[in-house]
mmCIF file with all atom_site columns, C-alpha atoms in Angstrom:
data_model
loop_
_atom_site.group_PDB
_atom_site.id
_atom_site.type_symbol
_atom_site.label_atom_id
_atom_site.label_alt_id
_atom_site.label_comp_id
_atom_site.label_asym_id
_atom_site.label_entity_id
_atom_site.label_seq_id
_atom_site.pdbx_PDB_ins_code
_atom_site.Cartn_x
_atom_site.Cartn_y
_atom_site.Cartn_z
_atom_site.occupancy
_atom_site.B_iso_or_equiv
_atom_site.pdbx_formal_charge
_atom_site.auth_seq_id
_atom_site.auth_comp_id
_atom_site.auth_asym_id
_atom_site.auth_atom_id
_atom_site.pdbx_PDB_model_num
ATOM 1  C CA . UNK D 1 1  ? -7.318 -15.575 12.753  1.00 78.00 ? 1  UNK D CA 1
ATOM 2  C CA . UNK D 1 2  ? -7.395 -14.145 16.165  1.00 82.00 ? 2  UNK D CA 1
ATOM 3  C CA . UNK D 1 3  ? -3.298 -12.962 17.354  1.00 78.00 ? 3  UNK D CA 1
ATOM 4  C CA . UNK D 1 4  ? -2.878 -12.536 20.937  1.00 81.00 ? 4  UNK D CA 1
ATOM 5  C CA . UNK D 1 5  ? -0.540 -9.048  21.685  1.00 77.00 ? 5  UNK D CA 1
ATOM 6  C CA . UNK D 1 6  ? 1.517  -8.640  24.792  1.00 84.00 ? 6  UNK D CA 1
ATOM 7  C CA . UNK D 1 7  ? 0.366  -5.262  26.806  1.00 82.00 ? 7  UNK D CA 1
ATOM 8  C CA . UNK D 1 8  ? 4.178  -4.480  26.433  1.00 86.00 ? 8  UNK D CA 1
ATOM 9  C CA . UNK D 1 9  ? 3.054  -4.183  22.418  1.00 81.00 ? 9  UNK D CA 1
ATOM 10 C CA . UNK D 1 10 ? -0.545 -3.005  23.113  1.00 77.00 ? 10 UNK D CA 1
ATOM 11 C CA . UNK D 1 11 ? 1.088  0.091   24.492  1.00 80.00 ? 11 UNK D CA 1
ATOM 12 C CA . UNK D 1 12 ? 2.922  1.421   21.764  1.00 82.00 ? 12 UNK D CA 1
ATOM 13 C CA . UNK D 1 13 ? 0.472  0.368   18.691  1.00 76.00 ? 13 UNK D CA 1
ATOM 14 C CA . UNK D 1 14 ? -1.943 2.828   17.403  1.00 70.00 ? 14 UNK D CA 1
ATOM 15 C CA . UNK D 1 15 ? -5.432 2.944   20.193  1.00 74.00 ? 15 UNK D CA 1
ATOM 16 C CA . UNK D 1 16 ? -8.089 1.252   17.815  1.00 77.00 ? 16 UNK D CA 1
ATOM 17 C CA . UNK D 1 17 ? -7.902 -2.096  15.590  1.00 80.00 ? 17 UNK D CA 1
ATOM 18 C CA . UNK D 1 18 ? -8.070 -0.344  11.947  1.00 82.00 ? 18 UNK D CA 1
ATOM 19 C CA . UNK D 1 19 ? -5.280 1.393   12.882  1.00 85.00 ? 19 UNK D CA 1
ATOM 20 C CA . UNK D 1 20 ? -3.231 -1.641  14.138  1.00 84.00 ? 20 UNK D CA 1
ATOM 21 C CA . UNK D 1 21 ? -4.203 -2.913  10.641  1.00 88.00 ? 21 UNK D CA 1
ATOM 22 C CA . UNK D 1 22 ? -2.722 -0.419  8.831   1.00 91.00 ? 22 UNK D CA 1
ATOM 23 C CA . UNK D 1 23 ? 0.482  -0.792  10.383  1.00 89.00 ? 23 UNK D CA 1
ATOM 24 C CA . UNK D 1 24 ? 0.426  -4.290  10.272  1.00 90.00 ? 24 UNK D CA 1
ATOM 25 C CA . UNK D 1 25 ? -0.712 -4.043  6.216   1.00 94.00 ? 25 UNK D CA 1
ATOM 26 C CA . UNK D 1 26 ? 2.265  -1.424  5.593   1.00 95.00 ? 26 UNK D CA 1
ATOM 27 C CA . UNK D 1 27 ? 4.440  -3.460  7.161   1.00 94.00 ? 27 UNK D CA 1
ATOM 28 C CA . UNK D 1 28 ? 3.894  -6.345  5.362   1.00 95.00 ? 28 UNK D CA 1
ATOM 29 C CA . UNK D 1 29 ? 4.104  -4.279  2.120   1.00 94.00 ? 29 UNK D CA 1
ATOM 30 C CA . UNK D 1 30 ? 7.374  -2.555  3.132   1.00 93.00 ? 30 UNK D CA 1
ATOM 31 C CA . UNK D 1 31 ? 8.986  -6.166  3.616   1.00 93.00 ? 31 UNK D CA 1
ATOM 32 C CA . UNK D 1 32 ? 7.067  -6.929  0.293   1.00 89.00 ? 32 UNK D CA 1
ATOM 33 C CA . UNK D 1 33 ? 5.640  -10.181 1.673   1.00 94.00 ? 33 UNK D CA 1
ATOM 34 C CA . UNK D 1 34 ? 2.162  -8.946  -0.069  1.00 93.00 ? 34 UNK D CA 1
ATOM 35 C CA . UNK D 1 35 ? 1.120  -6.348  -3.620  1.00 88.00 ? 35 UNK D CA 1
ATOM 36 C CA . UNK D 1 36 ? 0.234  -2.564  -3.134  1.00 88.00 ? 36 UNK D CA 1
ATOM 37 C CA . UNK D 1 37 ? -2.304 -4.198  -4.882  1.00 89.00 ? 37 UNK D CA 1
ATOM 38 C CA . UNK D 1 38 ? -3.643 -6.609  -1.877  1.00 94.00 ? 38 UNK D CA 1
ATOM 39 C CA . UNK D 1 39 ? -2.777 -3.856  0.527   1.00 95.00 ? 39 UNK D CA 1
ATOM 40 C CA . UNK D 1 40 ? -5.361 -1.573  -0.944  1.00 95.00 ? 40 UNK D CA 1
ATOM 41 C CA . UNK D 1 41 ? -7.493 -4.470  -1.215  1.00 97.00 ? 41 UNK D CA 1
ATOM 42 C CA . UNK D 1 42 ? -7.068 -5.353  2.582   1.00 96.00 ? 42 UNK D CA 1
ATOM 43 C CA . UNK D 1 43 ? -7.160 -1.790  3.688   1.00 96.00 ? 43 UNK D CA 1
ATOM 44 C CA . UNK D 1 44 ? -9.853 -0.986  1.131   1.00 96.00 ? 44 UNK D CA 1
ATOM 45 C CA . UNK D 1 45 ? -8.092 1.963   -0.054  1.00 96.00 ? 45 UNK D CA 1
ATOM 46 C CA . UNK D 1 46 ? -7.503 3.423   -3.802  1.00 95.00 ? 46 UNK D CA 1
ATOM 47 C CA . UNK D 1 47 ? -4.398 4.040   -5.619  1.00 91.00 ? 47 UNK D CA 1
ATOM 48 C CA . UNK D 1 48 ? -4.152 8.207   -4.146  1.00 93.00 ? 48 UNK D CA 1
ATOM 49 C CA . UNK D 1 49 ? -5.504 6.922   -0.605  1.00 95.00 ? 49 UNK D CA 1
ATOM 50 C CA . UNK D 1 50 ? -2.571 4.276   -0.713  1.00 95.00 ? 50 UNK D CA 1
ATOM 51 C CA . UNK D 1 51 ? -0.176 6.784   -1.860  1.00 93.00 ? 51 UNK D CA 1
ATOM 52 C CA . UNK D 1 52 ? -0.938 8.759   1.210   1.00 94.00 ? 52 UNK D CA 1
ATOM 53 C CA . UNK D 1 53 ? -0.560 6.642   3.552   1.00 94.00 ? 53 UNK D CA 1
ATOM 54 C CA . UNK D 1 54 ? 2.448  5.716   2.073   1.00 95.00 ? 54 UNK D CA 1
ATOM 55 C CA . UNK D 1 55 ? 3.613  9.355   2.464   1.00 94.00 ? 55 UNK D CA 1
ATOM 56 C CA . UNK D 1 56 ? 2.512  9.815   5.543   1.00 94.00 ? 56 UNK D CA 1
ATOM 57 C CA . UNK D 1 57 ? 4.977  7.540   6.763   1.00 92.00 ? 57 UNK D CA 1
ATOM 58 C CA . UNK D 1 58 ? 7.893  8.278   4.535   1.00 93.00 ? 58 UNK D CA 1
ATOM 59 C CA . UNK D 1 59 ? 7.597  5.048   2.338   1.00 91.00 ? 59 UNK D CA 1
ATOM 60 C CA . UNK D 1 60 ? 8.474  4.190   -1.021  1.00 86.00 ? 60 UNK D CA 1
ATOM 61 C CA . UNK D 1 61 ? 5.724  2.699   -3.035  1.00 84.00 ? 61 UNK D CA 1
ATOM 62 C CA . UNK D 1 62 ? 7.482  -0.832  -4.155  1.00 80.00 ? 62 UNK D CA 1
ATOM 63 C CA . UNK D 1 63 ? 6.068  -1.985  -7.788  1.00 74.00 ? 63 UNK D CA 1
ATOM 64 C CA . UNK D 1 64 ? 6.143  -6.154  -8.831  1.00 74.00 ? 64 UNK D CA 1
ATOM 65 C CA . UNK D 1 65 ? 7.489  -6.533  -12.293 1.00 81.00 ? 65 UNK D CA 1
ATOM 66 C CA . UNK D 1 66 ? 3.615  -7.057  -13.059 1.00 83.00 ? 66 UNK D CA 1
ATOM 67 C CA . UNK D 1 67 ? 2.542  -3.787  -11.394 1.00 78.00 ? 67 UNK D CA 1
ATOM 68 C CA . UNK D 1 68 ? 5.473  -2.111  -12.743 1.00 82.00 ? 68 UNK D CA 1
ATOM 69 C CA . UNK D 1 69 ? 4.846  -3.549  -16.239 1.00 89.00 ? 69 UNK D CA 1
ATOM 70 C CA . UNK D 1 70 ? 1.111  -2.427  -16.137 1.00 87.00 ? 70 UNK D CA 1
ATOM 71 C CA . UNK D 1 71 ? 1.509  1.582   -15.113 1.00 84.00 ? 71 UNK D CA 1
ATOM 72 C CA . UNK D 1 72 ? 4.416  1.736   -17.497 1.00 90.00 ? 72 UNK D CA 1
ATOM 73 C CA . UNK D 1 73 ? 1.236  0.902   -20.479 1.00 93.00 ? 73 UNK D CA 1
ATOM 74 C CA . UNK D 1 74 ? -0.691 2.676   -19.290 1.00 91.00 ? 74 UNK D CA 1
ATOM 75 C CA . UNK D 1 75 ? 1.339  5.753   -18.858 1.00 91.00 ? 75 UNK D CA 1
ATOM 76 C CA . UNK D 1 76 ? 2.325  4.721   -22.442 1.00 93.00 ? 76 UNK D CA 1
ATOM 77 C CA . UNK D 1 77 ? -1.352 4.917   -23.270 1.00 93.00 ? 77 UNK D CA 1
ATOM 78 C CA . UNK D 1 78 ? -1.658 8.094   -21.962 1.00 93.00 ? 78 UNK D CA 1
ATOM 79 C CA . UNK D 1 79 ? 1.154  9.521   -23.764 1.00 92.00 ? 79 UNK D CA 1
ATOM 80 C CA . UNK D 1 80 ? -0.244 8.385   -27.139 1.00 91.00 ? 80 UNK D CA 1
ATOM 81 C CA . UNK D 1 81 ? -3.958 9.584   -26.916 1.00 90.00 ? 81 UNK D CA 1
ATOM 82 C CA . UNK D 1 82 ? -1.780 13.126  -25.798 1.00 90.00 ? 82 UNK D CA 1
ATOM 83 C CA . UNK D 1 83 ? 0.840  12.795  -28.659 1.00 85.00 ? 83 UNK D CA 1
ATOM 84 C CA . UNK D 1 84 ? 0.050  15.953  -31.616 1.00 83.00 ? 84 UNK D CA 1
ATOM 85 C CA . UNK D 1 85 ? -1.730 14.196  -34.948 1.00 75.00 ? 85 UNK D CA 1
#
């Protein structure tokens, strides 16, 4: 898909196209129209990389009930290898 920006918008967005993606990408996560998943997937970023982009910008990293669901066992995973015998 090609998208056609005014030079009103071309002004204020960020001076080269992966840049303009990641704004795009966050934004699209922020409204949570798409996963932190696909966002590092479309931004080809890790978890940490995510996060820091995330921080960068002062966001809050939103969690579906699936993603939410999966760090919460394996945090709980964690815990048990770490628990005293």
């Amino acid at each position: 898909m090609k998208i056609e920006i005014p030079d009103e918008l071309a002004e204020v967005l960020p001076g080269d196209e992966s840049s303009v993606l990641v704004e795009i990408v966050l934004g699209l996560y922020k409204a949570c129209r798409i996963s932190s998943g696909k966002a590092r997937e479309l931004l080809r970023t890790d978890v940490i990389g995510f996060q820091r982009l995330l921080a960068d910008r002062g966001l809050d990293l939103n969690f579906s009930a699936e993603e939410l669901e999966r760090e919460t066992r394996a945090a709980d995973e964690i815990l048990t290898k770490l628990a005293p015998k």
